[in-house]
Amino acid sequence: MSEEAIRFALQWRFGFEAVVLVYFLALNGIYLFLTVLAVISFTRYFRRSDVVENNDVFANPFSPSVTVIVSALNEELCIEETTRALLGLHYPEFEVLIIDDGSTDTTFALLRNTYGLVPSDRMPLSCDISIEGPVNAVWVSPEYPQLCVIQKRNARARADALNVGIQYARNDLICISDADSLFDPDALLRVARPFADDPSRVVAAGGIVRPSNGCIVEKGTLASAQMPSGFLAKIQVIEYLRSFMIGRTGWNVLKSSLLISGAFGIYRRDLLLELGGFDSRSLAEDAEMIFRIHRHFRTGPGTCGAQEQLQHLPSISTRKDYRIEFVTEPVCWTEVPVTARVLGRQRRRWSRGLAEVLWKYKHMIGNPRYGRIGMFALPYYVIFELFGPIIELLGVITLGVFLLLWGIGSVLDHPNAFLDLQHAQLLLLVAMGYGALLSLAALLAEELSFHRMQRWRDLAWSLLAALGENFGYRQLHSWWRLQGLIQWIEGREAEWGIMTRVGHRIYDHQERKLL
Amino acid sequence: MTIDVALTAIMLLVASSLLLLMTALAVVRLVRNASERMAGERLRAVRPMLLRQLSESPPNLSKLAGESRSEHRQLTQLVWCLLTKVRGEAKIALIDWLILQGEVRRECRNITSRRRLVRVRAVKRLGDAEVRSVARAIESQLCDRDQYVRIVAARSLGQIGDPASVRPLLHALSGQPCLPHNVIVMSLIHMGPQIAHELITLLQHEDARVRSVCAELLGLHGTAKALQKLAFLAERDTSTKSRVSAIGALGRIGAPECLPALQRIAFASDVKTCRFAAIRSIGLIGGPHARESLTALANNDDAEIAKLAIVALTTMGEQGLDVAREIARSSSELAAVARDQLERTALSRRTFRRRTETEMALTP
């Protein structure tokens, strides 16, 4: 091998190492920063929650009323428990709208039999939002007056079902959720609190969502949080903890929230009506709505409530004076996929949805008119979330190739020309160790704050999952995200697919055993 | 070489942090379990003692004290917690005990603490203890730089119930930093009808927001002696918000002598929101005259007015419901509105009945 070739290989190697190092340091620096912010936020929140009680919101007749909209498509395994949990929520004034989005299983029959549903003449309060799947029938329960079930034709979009709910909603706030989500009894009180405390500025709010797999449900509420049995589900428990307790909380401190989970989010009704409801063509309708809210308040009219007056919330008349709040308390427990096939489909959809939303709102990226959102949060999402899988997979592939070349170099007596094995090993260990460190930080935050998983066995499994996700899962996850990105570039038709439900582990109080 | 050293250092740092975090996790769990157990034991020791002495007639807490410092701390915390859950003599006994132990004086000092959490706690506890002498000090916290201190201060003033706090509370509506409307109104509702005189005086305040809240509260308290001033405000005020609040208050008070004023507004006002509010209030007052007016309004050319009139009819009771049923049976465009509204009324009646039944079942 000529000297020139070796010099070229060395230069190339150093260049690549520099790029990887810069990316690595930037990404982990941001994560560390977000972790610090999240810890500060948690500490403040918990000290305050000792003194400021949610009962104030409950006892106040001027607290904003809430309509909970649940879209259900073939959810026979969990619809009963979810509805029971919803009807048992602690909140002064709320109604539950279940939108049966063209289920072909026994979802509706279960609801009708359990709650004795009867046909209703209920009319939509607003018809300003366009709907693709028309409403077939409206049902109410004489026994549970706050329950209403709306049957509609499936339009292959969850957003369409939510839009039907918005049309029929009568209350000040709209809470969107899924049929596989279980709410904590105080969930509405906690998340509606920012609206009650700062009614003229808060326009949307969300809370921590955690996987419900493995948890025990009793009388529609989560009785005990436990680790699920499958390793994929265990890893997702850690993933959700990291994402919500570190990521979302940190971004919220920076006032740069770009996402409120579709599993649990509360919005002002007048704002949703003014924005025309959720985008039924979007795969990430929850993220798209938050982007739209930012655009509306930063560069659009910036007001809401001029046409539709809410009962207990004042209209917002000043541009830019708005807040999207993230409540650092677990409010919702949702079922996560347990098989690689379903999980892959879900992650491809998320990645595709992110690409789609970022493309749609590309004018916001790096735009100083959008403040921290445009200058900091969005560039982060583009570089580390959207292109993250490309760089991560490139790293894995390059490592493989370089290992091969290292073998060739060793034969040619120039083993370090293509790869410095010591460097590579160190970098790999640091990357994996850092990932585990973040997961452990999230676990520690959970332990210090909510302490929901009380068994030592669960703690041990959490630690194992935090360390184990680096070996195979992260690479597979990057591959799914990359596939989603490629699908979006190709413009292939989006597919929601069927989520295989396992259902909740229900504890029968009378029989004193798990069903 | 430099990269090697840096990477090794980072790796060591990450590895040690990992170990540290794992240890921290285990330690946190152990400490938490131990402290929860100890707190439980302490509580078990002091709670029966406190409850026994509280159940005496009259309650006598003068000899109440924990054996150790930690027990005494637990006892104090328990007393502060119980303060919001008991009434009458028991509450007075608890407050006296807290005063005797110097706890109230300590919280008074804490109101001006630099730490906001200490301030919030102090303001909340003093409110729970309903110590009237500290009302002025709490009023000063209505413009605290922390939002939660302000909110808790308003709530505490409501609990204390000193009529002299009405003006500072109302001033906080428009002050800088201001407090949310719902917090102020709730605090003033807590004060009860004893502040009615102050509120009637403030109906002439220069700030429309203050006039509006006062009108709203007079309605909520059902203050009949404010009828004349409210009727004047409803018809003549320069601010639409105040007018709407006054109209709503007239409806809540429910005096039939207000009907002529409300009818004038409902039929002839230039401001549509006032007309809407008047229709709702006529429905709340009820009676044959209200029914006649609303039936006429249900045939109004303006669809919004007609729709609201139907809604108001269903709030009147059986008399109004009969008219709404007739409209629902007719072939008019508003039949669907009437049907929907009738169903809503039936549902809310059922909810009310259910709630009453549950409450009765829970009442010993």
mmCIF file with all atom_site columns, C-alpha atoms in Angstrom, chain A residues 14 17 21 24-25 44 47-53 56 59-64 91-93 119-123 125 140-147 170 193-199 309 312 323 420 422-427 429-430 432-434 436-438 440-441 443-444 446-451 453-459 463 467, chain B residues 1-19 21-22 24-30 32-33 36 84-85 115-117 120-122 124-125 128 146-148 151-152 155 178-183 185-186 189-190 216-217 220 241 252 273 307 335-341 343-344 346-348 350-352 354-355:
data_model
loop_
_atom_site.group_PDB
_atom_site.id
_atom_site.type_symbol
_atom_site.label_atom_id
_atom_site.label_alt_id
_atom_site.label_comp_id
_atom_site.label_asym_id
_atom_site.label_entity_id
_atom_site.label_seq_id
_atom_site.pdbx_PDB_ins_code
_atom_site.Cartn_x
_atom_site.Cartn_y
_atom_site.Cartn_z
_atom_site.occupancy
_atom_site.B_iso_or_equiv
_atom_site.pdbx_formal_charge
_atom_site.auth_seq_id
_atom_site.auth_comp_id
_atom_site.auth_asym_id
_atom_site.auth_atom_id
_atom_site.pdbx_PDB_model_num
ATOM 1   C CA . PHE A 1 14  ? -9.764  11.904 11.184 1.00 0.00 ? 14  PHE A CA 1
ATOM 2   C CA . GLU A 1 17  ? -14.050 10.992 13.621 1.00 0.00 ? 17  GLU A CA 1
ATOM 3   C CA . LEU A 1 21  ? -17.429 13.550 17.792 1.00 0.00 ? 21  LEU A CA 1
ATOM 4   C CA . PHE A 1 24  ? -22.006 13.143 19.596 1.00 0.00 ? 24  PHE A CA 1
ATOM 5   C CA . LEU A 1 25  ? -20.967 15.999 21.859 1.00 0.00 ? 25  LEU A CA 1
ATOM 6   C CA . ARG A 1 44  ? -39.946 22.921 41.959 1.00 0.00 ? 44  ARG A CA 1
ATOM 7   C CA . ARG A 1 47  ? -42.181 21.265 46.505 1.00 0.00 ? 47  ARG A CA 1
ATOM 8   C CA . ARG A 1 48  ? -45.092 23.336 45.272 1.00 0.00 ? 48  ARG A CA 1
ATOM 9   C CA . SER A 1 49  ? -47.521 20.438 45.009 1.00 0.00 ? 49  SER A CA 1
ATOM 10  C CA . ASP A 1 50  ? -47.231 19.946 48.795 1.00 0.00 ? 50  ASP A CA 1
ATOM 11  C CA . VAL A 1 51  ? -48.906 23.300 49.252 1.00 0.00 ? 51  VAL A CA 1
ATOM 12  C CA . VAL A 1 52  ? -50.973 23.966 46.130 1.00 0.00 ? 52  VAL A CA 1
ATOM 13  C CA . GLU A 1 53  ? -53.761 21.401 46.066 1.00 0.00 ? 53  GLU A CA 1
ATOM 14  C CA . ASP A 1 56  ? -59.044 24.070 44.720 1.00 0.00 ? 56  ASP A CA 1
ATOM 15  C CA . ALA A 1 59  ? -64.154 22.983 44.463 1.00 0.00 ? 59  ALA A CA 1
ATOM 16  C CA . ASN A 1 60  ? -64.222 25.996 42.167 1.00 0.00 ? 60  ASN A CA 1
ATOM 17  C CA . PRO A 1 61  ? -67.456 26.249 40.144 1.00 0.00 ? 61  PRO A CA 1
ATOM 18  C CA . PHE A 1 62  ? -65.613 28.563 37.745 1.00 0.00 ? 62  PHE A CA 1
ATOM 19  C CA . SER A 1 63  ? -63.093 25.903 36.744 1.00 0.00 ? 63  SER A CA 1
ATOM 20  C CA . PRO A 1 64  ? -63.260 25.326 32.985 1.00 0.00 ? 64  PRO A CA 1
ATOM 21  C CA . TYR A 1 91  ? -63.523 16.799 37.951 1.00 0.00 ? 91  TYR A CA 1
ATOM 22  C CA . PRO A 1 92  ? -66.370 19.231 38.649 1.00 0.00 ? 92  PRO A CA 1
ATOM 23  C CA . GLU A 1 93  ? -67.839 19.357 35.156 1.00 0.00 ? 93  GLU A CA 1
ATOM 24  C CA . PRO A 1 119 ? -80.408 6.886  20.489 1.00 0.00 ? 119 PRO A CA 1
ATOM 25  C CA . SER A 1 120 ? -80.155 10.631 20.898 1.00 0.00 ? 120 SER A CA 1
ATOM 26  C CA . ASP A 1 121 ? -81.103 13.782 18.979 1.00 0.00 ? 121 ASP A CA 1
ATOM 27  C CA . ARG A 1 122 ? -77.944 15.546 20.102 1.00 0.00 ? 122 ARG A CA 1
ATOM 28  C CA . MET A 1 123 ? -76.730 18.015 17.518 1.00 0.00 ? 123 MET A CA 1
ATOM 29  C CA . LEU A 1 125 ? -72.570 22.674 18.499 1.00 0.00 ? 125 LEU A CA 1
ATOM 30  C CA . VAL A 1 140 ? -76.401 8.577  25.173 1.00 0.00 ? 140 VAL A CA 1
ATOM 31  C CA . SER A 1 141 ? -76.582 6.682  28.425 1.00 0.00 ? 141 SER A CA 1
ATOM 32  C CA . PRO A 1 142 ? -79.598 7.420  30.648 1.00 0.00 ? 142 PRO A CA 1
ATOM 33  C CA . GLU A 1 143 ? -77.631 6.042  33.581 1.00 0.00 ? 143 GLU A CA 1
ATOM 34  C CA . TYR A 1 144 ? -74.453 8.027  32.934 1.00 0.00 ? 144 TYR A CA 1
ATOM 35  C CA . PRO A 1 145 ? -75.596 11.384 31.557 1.00 0.00 ? 145 PRO A CA 1
ATOM 36  C CA . GLN A 1 146 ? -72.048 12.565 30.958 1.00 0.00 ? 146 GLN A CA 1
ATOM 37  C CA . LEU A 1 147 ? -71.435 9.726  28.465 1.00 0.00 ? 147 LEU A CA 1
ATOM 38  C CA . ARG A 1 170 ? -69.999 21.519 24.590 1.00 0.00 ? 170 ARG A CA 1
ATOM 39  C CA . ARG A 1 193 ? -54.966 23.394 36.613 1.00 0.00 ? 193 ARG A CA 1
ATOM 40  C CA . PRO A 1 194 ? -52.746 25.588 34.357 1.00 0.00 ? 194 PRO A CA 1
ATOM 41  C CA . PHE A 1 195 ? -55.919 26.755 32.566 1.00 0.00 ? 195 PHE A CA 1
ATOM 42  C CA . ALA A 1 196 ? -57.525 27.679 35.884 1.00 0.00 ? 196 ALA A CA 1
ATOM 43  C CA . ASP A 1 197 ? -54.399 29.429 37.175 1.00 0.00 ? 197 ASP A CA 1
ATOM 44  C CA . ASP A 1 198 ? -53.600 31.349 34.029 1.00 0.00 ? 198 ASP A CA 1
ATOM 45  C CA . PRO A 1 199 ? -56.788 31.339 31.956 1.00 0.00 ? 199 PRO A CA 1
ATOM 46  C CA . GLN A 1 309 ? -67.195 32.540 23.746 1.00 0.00 ? 309 GLN A CA 1
ATOM 47  C CA . HIS A 1 312 ? -65.295 29.967 32.135 1.00 0.00 ? 312 HIS A CA 1
ATOM 48  C CA . ARG A 1 323 ? -48.454 29.260 26.781 1.00 0.00 ? 323 ARG A CA 1
ATOM 49  C CA . ASP A 1 420 ? -8.097  3.150  15.380 1.00 0.00 ? 420 ASP A CA 1
ATOM 50  C CA . GLN A 1 422 ? -9.008  1.758  20.597 1.00 0.00 ? 422 GLN A CA 1
ATOM 51  C CA . HIS A 1 423 ? -10.779 5.001  19.556 1.00 0.00 ? 423 HIS A CA 1
ATOM 52  C CA . ALA A 1 424 ? -13.703 3.097  18.168 1.00 0.00 ? 424 ALA A CA 1
ATOM 53  C CA . GLN A 1 425 ? -14.089 0.955  21.258 1.00 0.00 ? 425 GLN A CA 1
ATOM 54  C CA . LEU A 1 426 ? -13.913 3.954  23.539 1.00 0.00 ? 426 LEU A CA 1
ATOM 55  C CA . LEU A 1 427 ? -16.398 5.948  21.477 1.00 0.00 ? 427 LEU A CA 1
ATOM 56  C CA . LEU A 1 429 ? -18.603 2.508  25.105 1.00 0.00 ? 429 LEU A CA 1
ATOM 57  C CA . VAL A 1 430 ? -19.048 6.196  25.833 1.00 0.00 ? 430 VAL A CA 1
ATOM 58  C CA . MET A 1 432 ? -23.725 3.393  25.074 1.00 0.00 ? 432 MET A CA 1
ATOM 59  C CA . GLY A 1 433 ? -22.820 4.415  28.599 1.00 0.00 ? 433 GLY A CA 1
ATOM 60  C CA . TYR A 1 434 ? -24.223 7.884  28.021 1.00 0.00 ? 434 TYR A CA 1
ATOM 61  C CA . ALA A 1 436 ? -27.807 4.297  29.752 1.00 0.00 ? 436 ALA A CA 1
ATOM 62  C CA . LEU A 1 437 ? -26.912 7.249  31.949 1.00 0.00 ? 437 LEU A CA 1
ATOM 63  C CA . LEU A 1 438 ? -29.835 9.279  30.609 1.00 0.00 ? 438 LEU A CA 1
ATOM 64  C CA . LEU A 1 440 ? -30.933 6.001  34.703 1.00 0.00 ? 440 LEU A CA 1
ATOM 65  C CA . ALA A 1 441 ? -31.368 9.729  35.301 1.00 0.00 ? 441 ALA A CA 1
ATOM 66  C CA . LEU A 1 443 ? -35.393 6.353  36.503 1.00 0.00 ? 443 LEU A CA 1
ATOM 67  C CA . LEU A 1 444 ? -33.910 8.260  39.419 1.00 0.00 ? 444 LEU A CA 1
ATOM 68  C CA . GLU A 1 446 ? -39.175 8.703  38.838 1.00 0.00 ? 446 GLU A CA 1
ATOM 69  C CA . GLU A 1 447 ? -37.891 7.139  42.026 1.00 0.00 ? 447 GLU A CA 1
ATOM 70  C CA . LEU A 1 448 ? -37.501 10.502 43.716 1.00 0.00 ? 448 LEU A CA 1
ATOM 71  C CA . SER A 1 449 ? -40.840 11.829 42.558 1.00 0.00 ? 449 SER A CA 1
ATOM 72  C CA . PHE A 1 450 ? -43.742 9.487  41.859 1.00 0.00 ? 450 PHE A CA 1
ATOM 73  C CA . HIS A 1 451 ? -42.256 6.175  42.952 1.00 0.00 ? 451 HIS A CA 1
ATOM 74  C CA . MET A 1 453 ? -43.010 1.031  40.588 1.00 0.00 ? 453 MET A CA 1
ATOM 75  C CA . GLN A 1 454 ? -42.576 -0.117 44.146 1.00 0.00 ? 454 GLN A CA 1
ATOM 76  C CA . ARG A 1 455 ? -41.230 -3.635 43.778 1.00 0.00 ? 455 ARG A CA 1
ATOM 77  C CA . TRP A 1 456 ? -37.460 -4.165 43.873 1.00 0.00 ? 456 TRP A CA 1
ATOM 78  C CA . ARG A 1 457 ? -37.886 -6.659 41.045 1.00 0.00 ? 457 ARG A CA 1
ATOM 79  C CA . ASP A 1 458 ? -39.272 -3.907 38.806 1.00 0.00 ? 458 ASP A CA 1
ATOM 80  C CA . LEU A 1 459 ? -36.376 -1.635 39.659 1.00 0.00 ? 459 LEU A CA 1
ATOM 81  C CA . LEU A 1 463 ? -31.950 -1.122 35.216 1.00 0.00 ? 463 LEU A CA 1
ATOM 82  C CA . LEU A 1 467 ? -28.544 -1.023 29.884 1.00 0.00 ? 467 LEU A CA 1
ATOM 83  C CA . MET B 2 1   ? -3.439  10.725 21.560 1.00 0.00 ? 1   MET B CA 1
ATOM 84  C CA . THR B 2 2   ? -5.403  13.705 22.920 1.00 0.00 ? 2   THR B CA 1
ATOM 85  C CA . ILE B 2 3   ? -8.652  12.189 21.655 1.00 0.00 ? 3   ILE B CA 1
ATOM 86  C CA . ASP B 2 4   ? -7.742  8.923  23.357 1.00 0.00 ? 4   ASP B CA 1
ATOM 87  C CA . VAL B 2 5   ? -7.209  10.661 26.663 1.00 0.00 ? 5   VAL B CA 1
ATOM 88  C CA . ALA B 2 6   ? -10.397 12.695 26.334 1.00 0.00 ? 6   ALA B CA 1
ATOM 89  C CA . LEU B 2 7   ? -12.449 9.663  25.382 1.00 0.00 ? 7   LEU B CA 1
ATOM 90  C CA . THR B 2 8   ? -10.996 7.598  28.214 1.00 0.00 ? 8   THR B CA 1
ATOM 91  C CA . ALA B 2 9   ? -11.769 10.394 30.638 1.00 0.00 ? 9   ALA B CA 1
ATOM 92  C CA . ILE B 2 10  ? -15.341 10.709 29.352 1.00 0.00 ? 10  ILE B CA 1
ATOM 93  C CA . MET B 2 11  ? -15.778 6.965  29.497 1.00 0.00 ? 11  MET B CA 1
ATOM 94  C CA . LEU B 2 12  ? -14.551 6.817  33.063 1.00 0.00 ? 12  LEU B CA 1
ATOM 95  C CA . LEU B 2 13  ? -16.845 9.703  33.941 1.00 0.00 ? 13  LEU B CA 1
ATOM 96  C CA . VAL B 2 14  ? -19.831 8.009  32.317 1.00 0.00 ? 14  VAL B CA 1
ATOM 97  C CA . ALA B 2 15  ? -19.020 4.663  33.937 1.00 0.00 ? 15  ALA B CA 1
ATOM 98  C CA . SER B 2 16  ? -18.627 6.209  37.380 1.00 0.00 ? 16  SER B CA 1
ATOM 99  C CA . SER B 2 17  ? -21.829 8.228  36.887 1.00 0.00 ? 17  SER B CA 1
ATOM 100 C CA . LEU B 2 18  ? -23.618 5.026  35.937 1.00 0.00 ? 18  LEU B CA 1
ATOM 101 C CA . LEU B 2 19  ? -22.431 3.345  39.084 1.00 0.00 ? 19  LEU B CA 1
ATOM 102 C CA . LEU B 2 21  ? -26.789 6.581  39.683 1.00 0.00 ? 21  LEU B CA 1
ATOM 103 C CA . MET B 2 22  ? -27.412 2.905  40.314 1.00 0.00 ? 22  MET B CA 1
ATOM 104 C CA . ALA B 2 24  ? -28.349 6.446  44.241 1.00 0.00 ? 24  ALA B CA 1
ATOM 105 C CA . LEU B 2 25  ? -31.406 4.577  42.995 1.00 0.00 ? 25  LEU B CA 1
ATOM 106 C CA . ALA B 2 26  ? -30.974 1.849  45.568 1.00 0.00 ? 26  ALA B CA 1
ATOM 107 C CA . VAL B 2 27  ? -30.173 4.317  48.368 1.00 0.00 ? 27  VAL B CA 1
ATOM 108 C CA . VAL B 2 28  ? -33.141 6.539  47.515 1.00 0.00 ? 28  VAL B CA 1
ATOM 109 C CA . ARG B 2 29  ? -35.435 3.561  47.632 1.00 0.00 ? 29  ARG B CA 1
ATOM 110 C CA . LEU B 2 30  ? -34.031 2.308  50.928 1.00 0.00 ? 30  LEU B CA 1
ATOM 111 C CA . ARG B 2 32  ? -37.678 6.358  51.288 1.00 0.00 ? 32  ARG B CA 1
ATOM 112 C CA . ASN B 2 33  ? -38.932 3.023  52.584 1.00 0.00 ? 33  ASN B CA 1
ATOM 113 C CA . GLU B 2 36  ? -42.105 6.172  55.277 1.00 0.00 ? 36  GLU B CA 1
ATOM 114 C CA . THR B 2 84  ? -59.001 22.186 56.953 1.00 0.00 ? 84  THR B CA 1
ATOM 115 C CA . LYS B 2 85  ? -61.013 19.137 57.907 1.00 0.00 ? 85  LYS B CA 1
ATOM 116 C CA . ARG B 2 115 ? -37.994 31.402 49.580 1.00 0.00 ? 115 ARG B CA 1
ATOM 117 C CA . ARG B 2 116 ? -41.249 31.326 47.655 1.00 0.00 ? 116 ARG B CA 1
ATOM 118 C CA . LEU B 2 117 ? -42.200 27.876 48.848 1.00 0.00 ? 117 LEU B CA 1
ATOM 119 C CA . VAL B 2 120 ? -46.762 29.914 49.853 1.00 0.00 ? 120 VAL B CA 1
ATOM 120 C CA . ARG B 2 121 ? -46.913 27.539 52.806 1.00 0.00 ? 121 ARG B CA 1
ATOM 121 C CA . ALA B 2 122 ? -47.129 30.359 55.325 1.00 0.00 ? 122 ALA B CA 1
ATOM 122 C CA . LYS B 2 124 ? -51.846 28.889 53.025 1.00 0.00 ? 124 LYS B CA 1
ATOM 123 C CA . ARG B 2 125 ? -51.524 27.888 56.674 1.00 0.00 ? 125 ARG B CA 1
ATOM 124 C CA . ASP B 2 128 ? -56.465 27.709 56.965 1.00 0.00 ? 128 ASP B CA 1
ATOM 125 C CA . ASP B 2 146 ? -44.683 34.333 42.307 1.00 0.00 ? 146 ASP B CA 1
ATOM 126 C CA . GLN B 2 147 ? -47.983 33.361 40.712 1.00 0.00 ? 147 GLN B CA 1
ATOM 127 C CA . TYR B 2 148 ? -48.778 30.660 43.259 1.00 0.00 ? 148 TYR B CA 1
ATOM 128 C CA . ILE B 2 151 ? -53.269 32.642 44.104 1.00 0.00 ? 151 ILE B CA 1
ATOM 129 C CA . VAL B 2 152 ? -52.906 31.129 47.585 1.00 0.00 ? 152 VAL B CA 1
ATOM 130 C CA . ARG B 2 155 ? -57.711 31.975 48.584 1.00 0.00 ? 155 ARG B CA 1
ATOM 131 C CA . CYS B 2 178 ? -52.870 40.468 38.129 1.00 0.00 ? 178 CYS B CA 1
ATOM 132 C CA . LEU B 2 179 ? -54.813 37.465 39.376 1.00 0.00 ? 179 LEU B CA 1
ATOM 133 C CA . PRO B 2 180 ? -57.226 35.321 37.346 1.00 0.00 ? 180 PRO B CA 1
ATOM 134 C CA . HIS B 2 181 ? -60.890 36.248 37.527 1.00 0.00 ? 181 HIS B CA 1
ATOM 135 C CA . ASN B 2 182 ? -61.979 32.794 38.760 1.00 0.00 ? 182 ASN B CA 1
ATOM 136 C CA . VAL B 2 183 ? -59.603 32.911 41.740 1.00 0.00 ? 183 VAL B CA 1
ATOM 137 C CA . VAL B 2 185 ? -64.508 35.447 42.427 1.00 0.00 ? 185 VAL B CA 1
ATOM 138 C CA . MET B 2 186 ? -64.055 32.198 44.332 1.00 0.00 ? 186 MET B CA 1
ATOM 139 C CA . ILE B 2 189 ? -67.764 33.872 47.310 1.00 0.00 ? 189 ILE B CA 1
ATOM 140 C CA . HIS B 2 190 ? -66.004 32.264 50.286 1.00 0.00 ? 190 HIS B CA 1
ATOM 141 C CA . GLU B 2 216 ? -71.617 38.828 39.326 1.00 0.00 ? 216 GLU B CA 1
ATOM 142 C CA . LEU B 2 217 ? -71.035 38.258 43.059 1.00 0.00 ? 217 LEU B CA 1
ATOM 143 C CA . LEU B 2 220 ? -74.263 34.651 43.221 1.00 0.00 ? 220 LEU B CA 1
ATOM 144 C CA . LYS B 2 241 ? -69.105 43.323 30.237 1.00 0.00 ? 241 LYS B CA 1
ATOM 145 C CA . ARG B 2 252 ? -79.752 34.674 39.444 1.00 0.00 ? 252 ARG B CA 1
ATOM 146 C CA . THR B 2 273 ? -74.544 39.945 23.936 1.00 0.00 ? 273 THR B CA 1
ATOM 147 C CA . LYS B 2 307 ? -82.482 29.438 19.631 1.00 0.00 ? 307 LYS B CA 1
ATOM 148 C CA . ALA B 2 335 ? -87.607 21.872 16.065 1.00 0.00 ? 335 ALA B CA 1
ATOM 149 C CA . ALA B 2 336 ? -84.249 20.085 16.094 1.00 0.00 ? 336 ALA B CA 1
ATOM 150 C CA . VAL B 2 337 ? -82.835 22.682 18.504 1.00 0.00 ? 337 VAL B CA 1
ATOM 151 C CA . ALA B 2 338 ? -85.806 22.187 20.797 1.00 0.00 ? 338 ALA B CA 1
ATOM 152 C CA . ARG B 2 339 ? -85.449 18.403 20.703 1.00 0.00 ? 339 ARG B CA 1
ATOM 153 C CA . ASP B 2 340 ? -81.739 18.605 21.457 1.00 0.00 ? 340 ASP B CA 1
ATOM 154 C CA . GLN B 2 341 ? -82.365 21.024 24.292 1.00 0.00 ? 341 GLN B CA 1
ATOM 155 C CA . GLU B 2 343 ? -82.829 15.925 25.791 1.00 0.00 ? 343 GLU B CA 1
ATOM 156 C CA . ARG B 2 344 ? -80.103 17.927 27.498 1.00 0.00 ? 344 ARG B CA 1
ATOM 157 C CA . ALA B 2 346 ? -83.667 15.499 30.759 1.00 0.00 ? 346 ALA B CA 1
ATOM 158 C CA . LEU B 2 347 ? -80.049 14.358 31.050 1.00 0.00 ? 347 LEU B CA 1
ATOM 159 C CA . SER B 2 348 ? -79.067 17.127 33.434 1.00 0.00 ? 348 SER B CA 1
ATOM 160 C CA . ARG B 2 350 ? -81.084 12.785 35.740 1.00 0.00 ? 350 ARG B CA 1
ATOM 161 C CA . THR B 2 351 ? -77.544 13.833 36.696 1.00 0.00 ? 351 THR B CA 1
ATOM 162 C CA . PHE B 2 352 ? -78.926 16.063 39.427 1.00 0.00 ? 352 PHE B CA 1
ATOM 163 C CA . ARG B 2 354 ? -78.242 10.854 40.695 1.00 0.00 ? 354 ARG B CA 1
ATOM 164 C CA . ARG B 2 355 ? -75.995 13.266 42.545 1.00 0.00 ? 355 ARG B CA 1
#
